Amino acid sequence: SKPAMRVAVTGAAGQIGYALLFRIASGEMLGKDQPVILQLLEIPDEKAQKALKGVIMELEDCAFPLLQEVTAHSDPMTAFKDADVALLVGARPRGPGMERKDLLAVNAQIFTAQGKALNAVASRNVKVLVVGNPANTNAYIAMKSAPDLPARNFTAMLRLDHNRALSQMAAKAGSAVGDIEKLIVWGNHSPTMYPDYRYASIAGKPATSVLSDDDWNRNTFIPTVGKRGAAIIDARGLSSAASAANAAIDHVHDWVLGSNGKWVTMGVPSDGSYGIPEGIIYGMPVITKNGEYAIVKDLDIDAFSRERMDATLNELLEERDGVKHLL
Ligand code: NAX
């Protein structure tokens, strides 16, 4: 059988971790023929480490044939050792009375340390997906803290936004999500993101003609996708977890195993395409193949889209400027 792949997951005892680890171990992320080793990181706090032990006991009790080994860690330097894939899920949530800049600063500390650890000990081709918020900026910080690793290996999760948008479109069109292709979500994983179906097709027909209602796009679709995270919190009393874990599985699955020519959205360091400054981690349409992604180039950007893309870019530039002095 194939040699095992090492998958490091941070925040492993959290709610996304609980929805994620069992699916990785069952082969849904890397393939049903791919053995995996899980290297799980939690904060040193006694309660968190104990909860992590409990999750590991449950993983054992599943007797997954593909799961070769599971280890628990409180130090990223051991958790990321030789990691082929690193899912950075753990982050500091915004506490009561915490300002946005405080949130950026505590997370900058976490992702600087984790970026340095990846730089020191991970596989030289480690694929990094940042889920913990603010995801794009955390990915940027980790990338900047890992100068010996290829910058393109640092990505942020926009796939949940992409999947949310697919579902809204399918419902409006009365068709199946599987019939939709070439959807894009541009920018930051935040309510400023811009879901863009100008190039999409639904069962082979242009989405702009199927969903011919411009008012729906501007006043229902874009805000619904943007505010979906808040709507889930309102309904469940907890933030999205299973759907976030599912999106992380989709993101890494497609990156490692290929998207078969289909467009998917990934938050990737810009190469300067579409006027997005190089290095900014921005939701882009990509096609994945042989373990690499390629940004879909040369799409026309109309005035409405330019405005949306600049607004979400400006938010990312502000976040970057907020942490610049910490890097
Ligand atoms: P939880 O609070 O349930 O779990 C987070 C876990 O991370 C905790 O167990 C905590 O102890 C751990 N942790 C904190 N700092 C750590 C560190 N430095 N090293 C290792 N572990 C650490 O949160 P959960 O609901 O699982 O969400 C995790 C993150 O995902 C949050 O930042 C959340 O905002 C973000 N999300 C991102 C999404 C995306 O689309 N990019 C969507 C879902 C989610 O909101």
mmCIF file of C-alpha atoms and ligand atoms in Angstrom:
data_model
loop_
_atom_site.group_PDB
_atom_site.id
_atom_site.type_symbol
_atom_site.label_atom_id
_atom_site.label_comp_id
_atom_site.label_asym_id
_atom_site.label_seq_id
_atom_site.Cartn_x
_atom_site.Cartn_y
_atom_site.Cartn_z
ATOM 1 C CA SER A 1 0.000 0.000 0.000
ATOM 2 C CA LYS A 2 0.997 3.681 -0.317
ATOM 3 C CA PRO A 3 3.217 5.281 2.345
ATOM 4 C CA ALA A 4 1.135 7.162 4.917
ATOM 5 C CA MET A 5 0.642 10.928 4.627
ATOM 6 C CA ARG A 6 1.133 12.982 7.766
ATOM 7 C CA VAL A 7 -1.741 15.373 8.453
ATOM 8 C CA ALA A 8 -1.321 17.939 11.223
ATOM 9 C CA VAL A 9 -4.493 19.531 12.585
ATOM 10 C CA THR A 10 -4.529 22.411 15.076
ATOM 11 C CA GLY A 11 -7.460 23.172 17.336
ATOM 12 C CA ALA A 12 -8.130 19.458 17.131
ATOM 13 C CA ALA A 13 -10.353 19.346 20.221
ATOM 14 C CA GLY A 14 -12.590 22.158 18.951
ATOM 15 C CA GLN A 15 -15.918 21.810 17.210
ATOM 16 C CA ILE A 16 -14.570 21.923 13.652
ATOM 17 C CA GLY A 17 -11.893 19.415 14.688
ATOM 18 C CA TYR A 18 -14.604 17.060 15.899
ATOM 19 C CA ALA A 19 -16.375 17.236 12.531
ATOM 20 C CA LEU A 20 -13.130 16.972 10.557
ATOM 21 C CA LEU A 21 -10.844 14.325 12.007
ATOM 22 C CA PHE A 22 -13.143 11.344 11.480
ATOM 23 C CA ARG A 23 -13.589 12.182 7.819
ATOM 24 C CA ILE A 24 -9.845 12.563 7.268
ATOM 25 C CA ALA A 25 -9.302 9.207 8.993
ATOM 26 C CA SER A 26 -11.943 7.499 6.853
ATOM 27 C CA GLY A 27 -10.201 8.570 3.649
ATOM 28 C CA GLU A 28 -12.598 11.251 2.442
ATOM 29 C CA MET A 29 -9.891 13.907 2.197
ATOM 30 C CA LEU A 30 -6.899 12.140 0.667
ATOM 31 C CA GLY A 31 -8.477 9.075 -0.916
ATOM 32 C CA LYS A 32 -9.803 5.716 0.143
ATOM 33 C CA ASP A 33 -6.436 4.088 -0.628
ATOM 34 C CA GLN A 34 -4.286 6.619 1.244
ATOM 35 C CA PRO A 35 -3.122 5.711 4.777
ATOM 36 C CA VAL A 36 -2.875 8.696 7.132
ATOM 37 C CA ILE A 37 -1.102 9.649 10.329
ATOM 38 C CA LEU A 38 -2.816 12.362 12.393
ATOM 39 C CA GLN A 39 -0.665 14.785 14.405
ATOM 40 C CA LEU A 40 -3.037 16.777 16.568
ATOM 41 C CA LEU A 41 -2.208 20.080 18.226
ATOM 42 C CA GLU A 42 -4.048 21.756 21.072
ATOM 43 C CA ILE A 43 -3.080 24.465 23.522
ATOM 44 C CA PRO A 44 -1.132 23.194 26.565
ATOM 45 C CA ASP A 45 -4.132 23.912 28.828
ATOM 46 C CA GLU A 46 -5.018 20.792 30.822
ATOM 47 C CA LYS A 47 -8.691 20.798 29.839
ATOM 48 C CA ALA A 48 -7.894 21.110 26.142
ATOM 49 C CA GLN A 49 -5.324 18.309 26.276
ATOM 50 C CA LYS A 50 -7.767 16.082 28.146
ATOM 51 C CA ALA A 51 -10.504 16.791 25.598
ATOM 52 C CA LEU A 52 -8.010 15.974 22.841
ATOM 53 C CA LYS A 53 -7.302 12.612 24.507
ATOM 54 C CA GLY A 54 -11.031 11.917 24.444
ATOM 55 C CA VAL A 55 -11.218 12.657 20.713
ATOM 56 C CA ILE A 56 -8.277 10.323 20.123
ATOM 57 C CA MET A 57 -10.039 7.582 22.107
ATOM 58 C CA GLU A 58 -13.017 7.949 19.781
ATOM 59 C CA LEU A 59 -10.780 7.855 16.701
ATOM 60 C CA GLU A 60 -9.336 4.591 18.035
ATOM 61 C CA ASP A 61 -12.829 3.250 18.597
ATOM 62 C CA CYS A 62 -13.679 3.772 14.946
ATOM 63 C CA ALA A 63 -10.943 1.281 13.963
ATOM 64 C CA PHE A 64 -10.393 3.125 10.672
ATOM 65 C CA PRO A 65 -8.326 0.858 8.420
ATOM 66 C CA LEU A 66 -6.491 3.859 6.890
ATOM 67 C CA LEU A 67 -5.531 5.471 10.195
ATOM 68 C CA GLN A 68 -2.008 4.338 10.985
ATOM 69 C CA GLU A 69 -1.217 6.486 13.988
ATOM 70 C CA VAL A 70 -2.552 9.419 16.010
ATOM 71 C CA THR A 71 -0.405 11.609 18.227
ATOM 72 C CA ALA A 72 -1.337 14.446 20.603
ATOM 73 C CA HIS A 73 0.798 17.598 20.844
ATOM 74 C CA SER A 74 0.974 20.882 22.703
ATOM 75 C CA ASP A 75 3.949 22.236 20.739
ATOM 76 C CA PRO A 76 3.776 23.063 17.013
ATOM 77 C CA MET A 77 7.436 22.027 16.646
ATOM 78 C CA THR A 78 6.482 18.401 17.248
ATOM 79 C CA ALA A 79 2.965 18.569 15.783
ATOM 80 C CA PHE A 80 4.207 19.771 12.376
ATOM 81 C CA LYS A 81 7.184 17.381 12.106
ATOM 82 C CA ASP A 82 7.319 16.099 8.514
ATOM 83 C CA ALA A 83 3.691 17.133 7.951
ATOM 84 C CA ASP A 84 2.495 16.730 4.355
ATOM 85 C CA VAL A 85 -0.727 18.613 5.050
ATOM 86 C CA ALA A 86 -1.331 21.129 7.845
ATOM 87 C CA LEU A 87 -4.857 22.252 8.687
ATOM 88 C CA LEU A 88 -4.599 25.326 10.898
ATOM 89 C CA VAL A 89 -8.037 25.397 12.482
ATOM 90 C CA GLY A 90 -7.287 26.605 16.009
ATOM 91 C CA ALA A 91 -7.394 30.339 16.568
ATOM 92 C CA ARG A 92 -8.326 32.764 19.315
ATOM 93 C CA PRO A 93 -11.964 33.756 19.012
ATOM 94 C CA ARG A 94 -12.989 37.321 19.670
ATOM 95 C CA GLY A 95 -13.656 37.652 23.393
ATOM 96 C CA PRO A 96 -16.049 40.120 25.060
ATOM 97 C CA GLY A 97 -14.789 43.686 24.755
ATOM 98 C CA MET A 98 -11.979 42.629 22.434
ATOM 99 C CA GLU A 99 -11.215 45.081 19.642
ATOM 100 C CA ARG A 100 -10.518 43.955 16.126
ATOM 101 C CA LYS A 101 -6.892 44.994 16.459
ATOM 102 C CA ASP A 102 -6.493 42.928 19.649
ATOM 103 C CA LEU A 103 -7.921 39.930 17.812
ATOM 104 C CA LEU A 104 -5.468 40.465 14.962
ATOM 105 C CA ALA A 105 -2.591 40.775 17.418
ATOM 106 C CA VAL A 106 -3.259 37.576 19.418
ATOM 107 C CA ASN A 107 -3.766 35.624 16.235
ATOM 108 C CA ALA A 108 -0.632 37.146 14.738
ATOM 109 C CA GLN A 109 1.274 35.621 17.656
ATOM 110 C CA ILE A 110 -0.245 32.182 17.103
ATOM 111 C CA PHE A 111 0.313 32.171 13.344
ATOM 112 C CA THR A 112 3.820 33.610 13.544
ATOM 113 C CA ALA A 113 4.814 30.775 15.890
ATOM 114 C CA GLN A 114 3.075 28.175 13.751
ATOM 115 C CA GLY A 115 4.581 29.548 10.525
ATOM 116 C CA LYS A 116 8.059 29.348 12.071
ATOM 117 C CA ALA A 117 7.432 25.802 13.231
ATOM 118 C CA LEU A 118 6.235 24.761 9.759
ATOM 119 C CA ASN A 119 9.316 26.423 8.304
ATOM 120 C CA ALA A 120 11.566 24.467 10.664
ATOM 121 C CA VAL A 121 10.086 20.969 10.682
ATOM 122 C CA ALA A 122 7.331 20.331 8.090
ATOM 123 C CA SER A 123 7.780 18.562 4.764
ATOM 124 C CA ARG A 124 9.315 20.992 2.243
ATOM 125 C CA ASN A 125 6.172 20.598 0.195
ATOM 126 C CA VAL A 126 3.651 20.855 3.024
ATOM 127 C CA LYS A 127 0.220 22.021 1.895
ATOM 128 C CA VAL A 128 -1.146 24.471 4.446
ATOM 129 C CA LEU A 129 -4.826 25.373 4.761
ATOM 130 C CA VAL A 130 -5.754 28.071 7.279
ATOM 131 C CA VAL A 131 -9.325 27.852 8.585
ATOM 132 C CA GLY A 132 -8.957 29.829 11.834
ATOM 133 C CA ASN A 133 -10.135 33.421 11.538
ATOM 134 C CA PRO A 134 -9.218 35.926 10.260
ATOM 135 C CA ALA A 135 -8.254 33.129 7.851
ATOM 136 C CA ASN A 136 -6.698 35.103 4.971
ATOM 137 C CA THR A 137 -4.580 37.272 7.219
ATOM 138 C CA ASN A 138 -3.582 34.337 9.430
ATOM 139 C CA ALA A 139 -2.435 32.507 6.288
ATOM 140 C CA TYR A 140 -0.499 35.607 5.240
ATOM 141 C CA ILE A 141 1.222 35.749 8.634
ATOM 142 C CA ALA A 142 2.117 32.047 8.574
ATOM 143 C CA MET A 143 3.449 32.384 5.012
ATOM 144 C CA LYS A 144 5.605 35.399 5.925
ATOM 145 C CA SER A 145 6.928 33.486 8.953
ATOM 146 C CA ALA A 146 8.019 30.549 6.789
ATOM 147 C CA PRO A 147 10.490 32.012 4.283
ATOM 148 C CA ASP A 148 12.035 28.629 3.416
ATOM 149 C CA LEU A 149 8.754 27.121 2.254
ATOM 150 C CA PRO A 150 7.130 27.946 -1.099
ATOM 151 C CA ALA A 151 4.679 30.831 -0.560
ATOM 152 C CA ARG A 152 2.164 29.141 -2.864
ATOM 153 C CA ASN A 153 1.792 26.324 -0.306
ATOM 154 C CA PHE A 154 -0.060 28.670 2.085
ATOM 155 C CA THR A 155 -3.777 28.934 1.455
ATOM 156 C CA ALA A 156 -6.890 30.138 3.257
ATOM 157 C CA MET A 157 -10.346 28.616 3.234
ATOM 158 C CA LEU A 158 -12.915 30.298 0.988
ATOM 159 C CA ARG A 159 -14.504 26.983 0.082
ATOM 160 C CA LEU A 160 -17.274 27.256 2.643
ATOM 161 C CA ASP A 161 -18.294 30.539 1.034
ATOM 162 C CA HIS A 162 -18.067 28.875 -2.375
ATOM 163 C CA ASN A 163 -20.255 25.959 -1.250
ATOM 164 C CA ARG A 164 -22.756 28.307 0.390
ATOM 165 C CA ALA A 165 -23.022 30.242 -2.868
ATOM 166 C CA LEU A 166 -23.502 27.049 -4.911
ATOM 167 C CA SER A 167 -26.380 26.017 -2.681
ATOM 168 C CA GLN A 168 -28.117 29.387 -2.914
ATOM 169 C CA MET A 169 -27.807 29.350 -6.704
ATOM 170 C CA ALA A 170 -29.092 25.790 -7.024
ATOM 171 C CA ALA A 171 -32.117 26.603 -4.853
ATOM 172 C CA LYS A 172 -32.923 29.719 -6.861
ATOM 173 C CA ALA A 173 -32.516 27.923 -10.202
ATOM 174 C CA GLY A 174 -34.306 24.763 -9.043
ATOM 175 C CA SER A 175 -31.343 22.671 -10.140
ATOM 176 C CA ALA A 176 -28.691 20.494 -8.510
ATOM 177 C CA VAL A 177 -25.457 21.908 -7.098
ATOM 178 C CA GLY A 178 -23.600 19.363 -9.208
ATOM 179 C CA ASP A 179 -24.904 21.101 -12.344
ATOM 180 C CA ILE A 180 -23.132 24.362 -11.489
ATOM 181 C CA GLU A 181 -19.662 25.132 -12.775
ATOM 182 C CA LYS A 182 -17.292 28.080 -12.817
ATOM 183 C CA LEU A 183 -18.492 29.936 -9.766
ATOM 184 C CA ILE A 184 -15.953 32.276 -8.135
ATOM 185 C CA VAL A 185 -15.748 33.802 -4.669
ATOM 186 C CA TRP A 186 -13.287 36.680 -4.640
ATOM 187 C CA GLY A 187 -11.413 38.119 -1.711
ATOM 188 C CA ASN A 188 -11.515 37.845 2.041
ATOM 189 C CA HIS A 189 -13.316 35.193 4.065
ATOM 190 C CA SER A 190 -15.557 37.812 5.657
ATOM 191 C CA PRO A 191 -18.875 39.410 4.797
ATOM 192 C CA THR A 192 -17.032 41.539 2.194
ATOM 193 C CA MET A 193 -16.329 38.510 -0.015
ATOM 194 C CA TYR A 194 -17.746 38.713 -3.531
ATOM 195 C CA PRO A 195 -19.496 35.624 -4.904
ATOM 196 C CA ASP A 196 -19.465 36.063 -8.668
ATOM 197 C CA TYR A 197 -21.482 33.894 -11.079
ATOM 198 C CA ARG A 198 -20.894 35.965 -14.222
ATOM 199 C CA TYR A 199 -18.884 33.083 -15.703
ATOM 200 C CA ALA A 200 -20.896 30.258 -14.153
ATOM 201 C CA SER A 201 -23.115 27.790 -15.938
ATOM 202 C CA ILE A 202 -26.071 25.851 -14.600
ATOM 203 C CA ALA A 203 -26.701 22.601 -16.464
ATOM 204 C CA GLY A 204 -24.758 24.063 -19.382
ATOM 205 C CA LYS A 205 -26.682 27.360 -19.583
ATOM 206 C CA PRO A 206 -25.179 30.693 -18.534
ATOM 207 C CA ALA A 207 -26.043 31.357 -14.879
ATOM 208 C CA THR A 208 -26.649 35.012 -15.705
ATOM 209 C CA SER A 209 -29.532 33.996 -17.980
ATOM 210 C CA VAL A 210 -30.930 31.315 -15.634
ATOM 211 C CA LEU A 211 -30.745 33.688 -12.648
ATOM 212 C CA SER A 212 -31.555 36.654 -14.843
ATOM 213 C CA ASP A 213 -32.607 38.819 -11.940
ATOM 214 C CA ASP A 214 -29.910 41.394 -11.189
ATOM 215 C CA ASP A 215 -31.799 42.556 -8.129
ATOM 216 C CA TRP A 216 -31.584 39.013 -6.694
ATOM 217 C CA ASN A 217 -27.825 38.996 -7.236
ATOM 218 C CA ARG A 218 -27.214 42.317 -5.534
ATOM 219 C CA ASN A 219 -29.839 42.366 -2.829
ATOM 220 C CA THR A 220 -30.358 38.714 -1.934
ATOM 221 C CA PHE A 221 -27.590 36.437 -3.175
ATOM 222 C CA ILE A 222 -24.483 38.443 -2.256
ATOM 223 C CA PRO A 223 -25.714 39.474 1.222
ATOM 224 C CA THR A 224 -27.100 35.995 2.000
ATOM 225 C CA VAL A 225 -23.769 34.333 1.232
ATOM 226 C CA GLY A 226 -21.884 37.087 3.072
ATOM 227 C CA LYS A 227 -23.995 36.841 6.208
ATOM 228 C CA ARG A 228 -24.482 33.073 6.236
ATOM 229 C CA GLY A 229 -21.978 32.549 9.052
ATOM 230 C CA ALA A 230 -23.914 34.929 11.290
ATOM 231 C CA ALA A 231 -27.218 33.263 10.318
ATOM 232 C CA ILE A 232 -25.840 29.873 11.403
ATOM 233 C CA ILE A 233 -24.711 31.305 14.749
ATOM 234 C CA ASP A 234 -28.141 32.832 15.217
ATOM 235 C CA ALA A 235 -29.918 29.539 14.486
ATOM 236 C CA ARG A 236 -27.572 27.071 16.179
ATOM 237 C CA GLY A 237 -26.090 29.172 18.943
ATOM 238 C CA LEU A 238 -22.701 27.984 17.674
ATOM 239 C CA SER A 239 -20.678 28.817 14.593
ATOM 240 C CA SER A 240 -20.612 26.574 11.507
ATOM 241 C CA ALA A 241 -18.655 23.424 12.224
ATOM 242 C CA ALA A 242 -19.732 20.468 10.081
ATOM 243 C CA SER A 243 -20.027 22.632 6.970
ATOM 244 C CA ALA A 244 -16.656 24.244 7.721
ATOM 245 C CA ALA A 245 -15.043 20.829 8.171
ATOM 246 C CA ASN A 246 -16.686 19.685 4.937
ATOM 247 C CA ALA A 247 -15.257 22.673 3.080
ATOM 248 C CA ALA A 248 -11.778 21.957 4.461
ATOM 249 C CA ILE A 249 -12.088 18.372 3.195
ATOM 250 C CA ASP A 250 -13.164 19.654 -0.252
ATOM 251 C CA HIS A 251 -10.316 22.205 -0.396
ATOM 252 C CA VAL A 252 -7.539 19.755 0.443
ATOM 253 C CA HIS A 253 -9.105 16.899 -1.530
ATOM 254 C CA ASP A 254 -9.149 18.970 -4.695
ATOM 255 C CA TRP A 255 -5.676 20.417 -4.097
ATOM 256 C CA VAL A 256 -4.103 16.984 -3.605
ATOM 257 C CA LEU A 257 -6.204 14.896 -5.989
ATOM 258 C CA GLY A 258 -7.193 17.464 -8.636
ATOM 259 C CA SER A 259 -10.411 19.214 -9.651
ATOM 260 C CA ASN A 260 -10.673 17.473 -13.051
ATOM 261 C CA GLY A 261 -10.660 20.747 -14.936
ATOM 262 C CA LYS A 262 -13.327 22.337 -12.741
ATOM 263 C CA TRP A 263 -12.970 25.745 -11.147
ATOM 264 C CA VAL A 264 -12.843 25.867 -7.364
ATOM 265 C CA THR A 265 -12.225 28.793 -5.033
ATOM 266 C CA MET A 266 -9.108 28.891 -2.882
ATOM 267 C CA GLY A 267 -7.609 31.741 -0.879
ATOM 268 C CA VAL A 268 -4.118 31.879 -2.404
ATOM 269 C CA PRO A 269 -1.227 34.356 -2.417
ATOM 270 C CA SER A 270 -1.916 36.602 -5.389
ATOM 271 C CA ASP A 271 0.569 36.549 -8.261
ATOM 272 C CA GLY A 272 -0.600 40.032 -9.215
ATOM 273 C CA SER A 273 -3.566 38.792 -11.253
ATOM 274 C CA TYR A 274 -6.669 41.001 -11.356
ATOM 275 C CA GLY A 275 -4.822 43.925 -9.804
ATOM 276 C CA ILE A 276 -4.518 42.152 -6.457
ATOM 277 C CA PRO A 277 -1.081 42.966 -5.009
ATOM 278 C CA GLU A 278 1.342 40.058 -5.010
ATOM 279 C CA GLY A 279 1.327 38.013 -1.817
ATOM 280 C CA ILE A 280 -2.089 39.104 -0.542
ATOM 281 C CA ILE A 281 -4.082 35.957 0.257
ATOM 282 C CA TYR A 282 -7.223 36.422 -1.811
ATOM 283 C CA GLY A 283 -10.083 34.152 -2.912
ATOM 284 C CA MET A 284 -9.412 33.277 -6.561
ATOM 285 C CA PRO A 285 -10.780 30.839 -9.129
ATOM 286 C CA VAL A 286 -8.279 27.999 -9.508
ATOM 287 C CA ILE A 287 -7.983 24.705 -11.335
ATOM 288 C CA THR A 288 -6.041 22.014 -9.479
ATOM 289 C CA LYS A 289 -3.980 19.221 -10.986
ATOM 290 C CA ASN A 290 -1.106 16.994 -9.840
ATOM 291 C CA GLY A 291 -1.010 18.584 -6.405
ATOM 292 C CA GLU A 292 -0.754 22.151 -7.736
ATOM 293 C CA TYR A 293 -3.271 24.911 -8.324
ATOM 294 C CA ALA A 294 -3.322 27.405 -11.191
ATOM 295 C CA ILE A 295 -5.223 30.689 -10.991
ATOM 296 C CA VAL A 296 -7.768 31.090 -13.812
ATOM 297 C CA LYS A 297 -6.484 34.140 -15.696
ATOM 298 C CA ASP A 298 -7.681 36.926 -17.937
ATOM 299 C CA LEU A 299 -11.336 37.051 -16.958
ATOM 300 C CA ASP A 300 -12.982 40.389 -17.686
ATOM 301 C CA ILE A 301 -13.853 42.362 -14.605
ATOM 302 C CA ASP A 302 -16.801 44.753 -15.011
ATOM 303 C CA ALA A 303 -17.271 47.947 -12.993
ATOM 304 C CA PHE A 304 -19.599 46.381 -10.420
ATOM 305 C CA SER A 305 -17.195 43.490 -9.849
ATOM 306 C CA ARG A 306 -14.181 45.811 -9.655
ATOM 307 C CA GLU A 307 -15.875 47.762 -6.913
ATOM 308 C CA ARG A 308 -16.658 44.615 -4.911
ATOM 309 C CA MET A 309 -13.198 43.159 -5.448
ATOM 310 C CA ASP A 310 -11.545 46.383 -4.325
ATOM 311 C CA ALA A 311 -13.714 46.623 -1.214
ATOM 312 C CA THR A 312 -12.739 43.159 -0.028
ATOM 313 C CA LEU A 313 -9.112 43.846 -1.020
ATOM 314 C CA ASN A 314 -9.095 47.046 1.024
ATOM 315 C CA GLU A 315 -10.221 45.114 4.071
ATOM 316 C CA LEU A 316 -7.346 42.682 3.569
ATOM 317 C CA LEU A 317 -4.854 45.532 3.147
ATOM 318 C CA GLU A 318 -6.107 47.041 6.414
ATOM 319 C CA GLU A 319 -5.703 43.702 8.176
ATOM 320 C CA ARG A 320 -2.207 43.342 6.774
ATOM 321 C CA ASP A 321 -1.286 46.855 7.883
ATOM 322 C CA GLY A 322 -2.650 46.018 11.346
ATOM 323 C CA VAL A 323 -0.131 43.200 11.775
ATOM 324 C CA LYS A 324 2.814 44.530 9.732
ATOM 325 C CA HIS A 325 4.756 45.671 12.786
ATOM 326 C CA LEU A 326 4.416 42.192 14.337
ATOM 327 C CA LEU A 327 6.014 40.309 11.447
HETATM 328 P P1 NAX B 1 -13.532 26.091 18.768
HETATM 329 O O1 NAX B 1 -13.364 27.197 19.734
HETATM 330 O O2 NAX B 1 -14.587 25.063 18.985
HETATM 331 O O3 NAX B 1 -12.148 25.287 18.661
HETATM 332 C C1 NAX B 1 -10.932 25.930 18.481
HETATM 333 C C2 NAX B 1 -9.890 25.082 19.165
HETATM 334 O O4 NAX B 1 -8.616 25.626 18.847
HETATM 335 C C3 NAX B 1 -10.014 25.093 20.690
HETATM 336 O O5 NAX B 1 -10.070 23.748 21.154
HETATM 337 C C4 NAX B 1 -8.745 25.805 21.144
HETATM 338 O O6 NAX B 1 -8.233 25.271 22.357
HETATM 339 C C5 NAX B 1 -7.810 25.537 19.974
HETATM 340 N N1 NAX B 1 -6.714 26.496 19.860
HETATM 341 C C6 NAX B 1 -6.719 27.819 20.100
HETATM 342 N N2 NAX B 1 -5.497 28.333 19.903
HETATM 343 C C7 NAX B 1 -4.713 27.320 19.521
HETATM 344 C C8 NAX B 1 -3.335 27.234 19.208
HETATM 345 N N3 NAX B 1 -2.545 28.298 19.259
HETATM 346 N N4 NAX B 1 -2.834 26.028 18.845
HETATM 347 C C9 NAX B 1 -3.641 24.947 18.832
HETATM 348 N N5 NAX B 1 -4.934 24.962 19.138
HETATM 349 C C10 NAX B 1 -5.476 26.146 19.480
HETATM 350 O O7 NAX B 1 -13.667 26.770 17.354
HETATM 351 P P2 NAX B 1 -14.180 26.135 15.971
HETATM 352 O O8 NAX B 1 -15.640 26.304 15.881
HETATM 353 O O9 NAX B 1 -13.609 24.777 15.815
HETATM 354 O O10 NAX B 1 -13.548 27.144 14.925
HETATM 355 C C11 NAX B 1 -12.158 27.241 14.712
HETATM 356 C C12 NAX B 1 -11.812 28.439 13.865
HETATM 357 O O11 NAX B 1 -12.391 28.341 12.578
HETATM 358 C C13 NAX B 1 -12.300 29.777 14.427
HETATM 359 O O12 NAX B 1 -11.253 30.728 14.309
HETATM 360 C C14 NAX B 1 -13.438 30.143 13.514
HETATM 361 O O13 NAX B 1 -13.662 31.531 13.462
HETATM 362 C C15 NAX B 1 -12.941 29.597 12.204
HETATM 363 N N6 NAX B 1 -13.921 29.395 11.121
HETATM 364 C C16 NAX B 1 -13.520 29.611 9.849
HETATM 365 C C17 NAX B 1 -14.331 29.384 8.758
HETATM 366 C C18 NAX B 1 -13.842 29.594 7.359
HETATM 367 O O14 NAX B 1 -14.640 29.443 6.437
HETATM 368 N N7 NAX B 1 -12.587 29.964 7.092
HETATM 369 C C19 NAX B 1 -15.732 28.959 8.958
HETATM 370 C C20 NAX B 1 -15.993 28.313 10.274
HETATM 371 C C21 NAX B 1 -15.278 28.930 11.444
HETATM 372 O O15 NAX B 1 -16.006 30.037 11.903
#
